[in-house]
Coordinates of C-alpha atoms in Angstrom, one line a residue:
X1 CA 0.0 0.0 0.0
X2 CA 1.2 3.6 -0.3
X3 CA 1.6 5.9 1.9
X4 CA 2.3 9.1 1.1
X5 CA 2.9 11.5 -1.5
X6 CA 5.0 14.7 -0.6
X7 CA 7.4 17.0 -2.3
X8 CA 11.2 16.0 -1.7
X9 CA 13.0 18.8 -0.5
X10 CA 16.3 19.2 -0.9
X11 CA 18.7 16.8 -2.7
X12 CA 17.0 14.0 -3.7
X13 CA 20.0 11.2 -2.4
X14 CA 19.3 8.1 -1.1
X15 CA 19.6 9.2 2.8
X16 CA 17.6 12.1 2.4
X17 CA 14.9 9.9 0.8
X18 CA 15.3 7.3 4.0
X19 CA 15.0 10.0 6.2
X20 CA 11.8 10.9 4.7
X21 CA 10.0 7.5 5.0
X22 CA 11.1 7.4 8.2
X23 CA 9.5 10.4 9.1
X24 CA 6.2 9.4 7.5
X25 CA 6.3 5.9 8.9
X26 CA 6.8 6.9 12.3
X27 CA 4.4 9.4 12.3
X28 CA 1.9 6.7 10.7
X29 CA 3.4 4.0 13.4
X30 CA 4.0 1.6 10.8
X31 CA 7.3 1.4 10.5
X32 CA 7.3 -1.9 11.8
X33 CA 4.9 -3.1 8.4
X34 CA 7.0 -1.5 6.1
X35 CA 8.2 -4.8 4.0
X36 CA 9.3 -3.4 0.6
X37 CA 10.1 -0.3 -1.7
X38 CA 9.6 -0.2 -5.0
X39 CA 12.2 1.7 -7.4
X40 CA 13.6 2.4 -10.4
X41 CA 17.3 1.8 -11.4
X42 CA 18.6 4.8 -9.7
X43 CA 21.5 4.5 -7.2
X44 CA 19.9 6.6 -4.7
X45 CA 17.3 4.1 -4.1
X46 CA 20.1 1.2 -2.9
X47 CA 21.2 3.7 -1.0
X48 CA 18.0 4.6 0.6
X49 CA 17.1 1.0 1.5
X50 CA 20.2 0.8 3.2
X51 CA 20.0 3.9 5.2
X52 CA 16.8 3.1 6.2
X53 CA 17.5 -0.5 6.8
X54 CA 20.2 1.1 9.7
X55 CA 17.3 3.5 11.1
X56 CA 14.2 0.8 11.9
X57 CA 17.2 -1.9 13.1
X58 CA 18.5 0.8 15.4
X59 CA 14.8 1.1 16.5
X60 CA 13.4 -2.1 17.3
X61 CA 16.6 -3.5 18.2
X62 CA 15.5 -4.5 21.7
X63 CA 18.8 -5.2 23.5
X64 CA 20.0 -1.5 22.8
X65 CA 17.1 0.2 24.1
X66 CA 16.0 1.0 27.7
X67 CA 12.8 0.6 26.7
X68 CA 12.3 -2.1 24.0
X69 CA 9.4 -2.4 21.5
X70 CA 7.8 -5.6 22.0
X71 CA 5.5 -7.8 19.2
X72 CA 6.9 -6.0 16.9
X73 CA 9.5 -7.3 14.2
X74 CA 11.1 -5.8 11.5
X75 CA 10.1 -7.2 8.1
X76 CA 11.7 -4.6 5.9
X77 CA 15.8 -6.2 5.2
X78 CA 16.9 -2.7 3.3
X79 CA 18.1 -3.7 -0.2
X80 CA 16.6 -7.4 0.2
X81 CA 13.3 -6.0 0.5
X82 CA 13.4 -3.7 -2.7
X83 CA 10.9 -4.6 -5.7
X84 CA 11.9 -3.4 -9.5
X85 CA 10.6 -1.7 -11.8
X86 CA 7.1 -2.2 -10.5
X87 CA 5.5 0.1 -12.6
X88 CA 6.8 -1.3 -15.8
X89 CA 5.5 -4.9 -14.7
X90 CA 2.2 -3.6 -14.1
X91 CA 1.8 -1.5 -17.1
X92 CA 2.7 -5.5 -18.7
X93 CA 0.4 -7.2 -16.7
X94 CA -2.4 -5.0 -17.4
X95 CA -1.8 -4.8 -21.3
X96 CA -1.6 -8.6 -21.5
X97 CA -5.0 -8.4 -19.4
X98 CA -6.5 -5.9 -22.0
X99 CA -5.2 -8.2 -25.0
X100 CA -6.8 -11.1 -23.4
X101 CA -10.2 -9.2 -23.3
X102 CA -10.0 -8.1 -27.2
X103 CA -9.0 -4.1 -26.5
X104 CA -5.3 -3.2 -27.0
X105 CA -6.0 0.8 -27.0
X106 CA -8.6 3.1 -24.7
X107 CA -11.1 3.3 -27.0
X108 CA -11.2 -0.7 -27.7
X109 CA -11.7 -1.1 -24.2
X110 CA -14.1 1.7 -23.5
X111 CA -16.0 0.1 -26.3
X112 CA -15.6 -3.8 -24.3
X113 CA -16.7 -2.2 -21.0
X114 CA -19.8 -0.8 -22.7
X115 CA -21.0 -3.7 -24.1
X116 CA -20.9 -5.9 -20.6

């Protein structure tokens, strides 16, 4: 699920993007659920997973903190956890879906939805 959607500001690296999920998850209180990212191919991204990766095990990492979290487990593993090119697989999932039903442009499937 997402999120959030804000405007970055300042440079758009890979630590300043970590800090920024972190900020929204912890204000959400889900850090703890956060199990993957999805990116593109850009470098900041690797380094975002990892920097946030340090942040939530810092966290919930129970034998450092006076007062640990309990029930609660990380699930997100940084760069392990990042999902590819999402985007471009769904925009492939759902033109092989349109195919199947006979409409391979808007209009053909306007035109499929109207006659159901």
């Amino acid at each position: 699920a997402y999120f959030d959607f804000i405007e970055i500001k300042g440079v758009y690296s890979g630590k300043n993007l970590a800090k920024i999920v972190f900020s929204r998850g912890k204000k959400l209180g889900i850090l703890y659920k956060i199990i993957s990212l999805t990116r593109d191919n850009a470098k900041n991204n690797d380094t975002c997973a990892r920097y946030l990766y340090k942040i939530i095990e810092y966290l919930y990492n129970n034998h450092l903190d006076l007062i640990p979290i309990h029930n609660k487990e990380i699930r997100f593993k940084g760069e392990e956890s990042l999902i590819n090119y999402l985007t471009h697989v769904n925009n492939l999932v759902y033109k092989a879906i349109l195919e199947s039903l006979g409409s391979s442009t808007h209009k053909d499937a306007s035109d499929f939805l109207n006659r159901v």
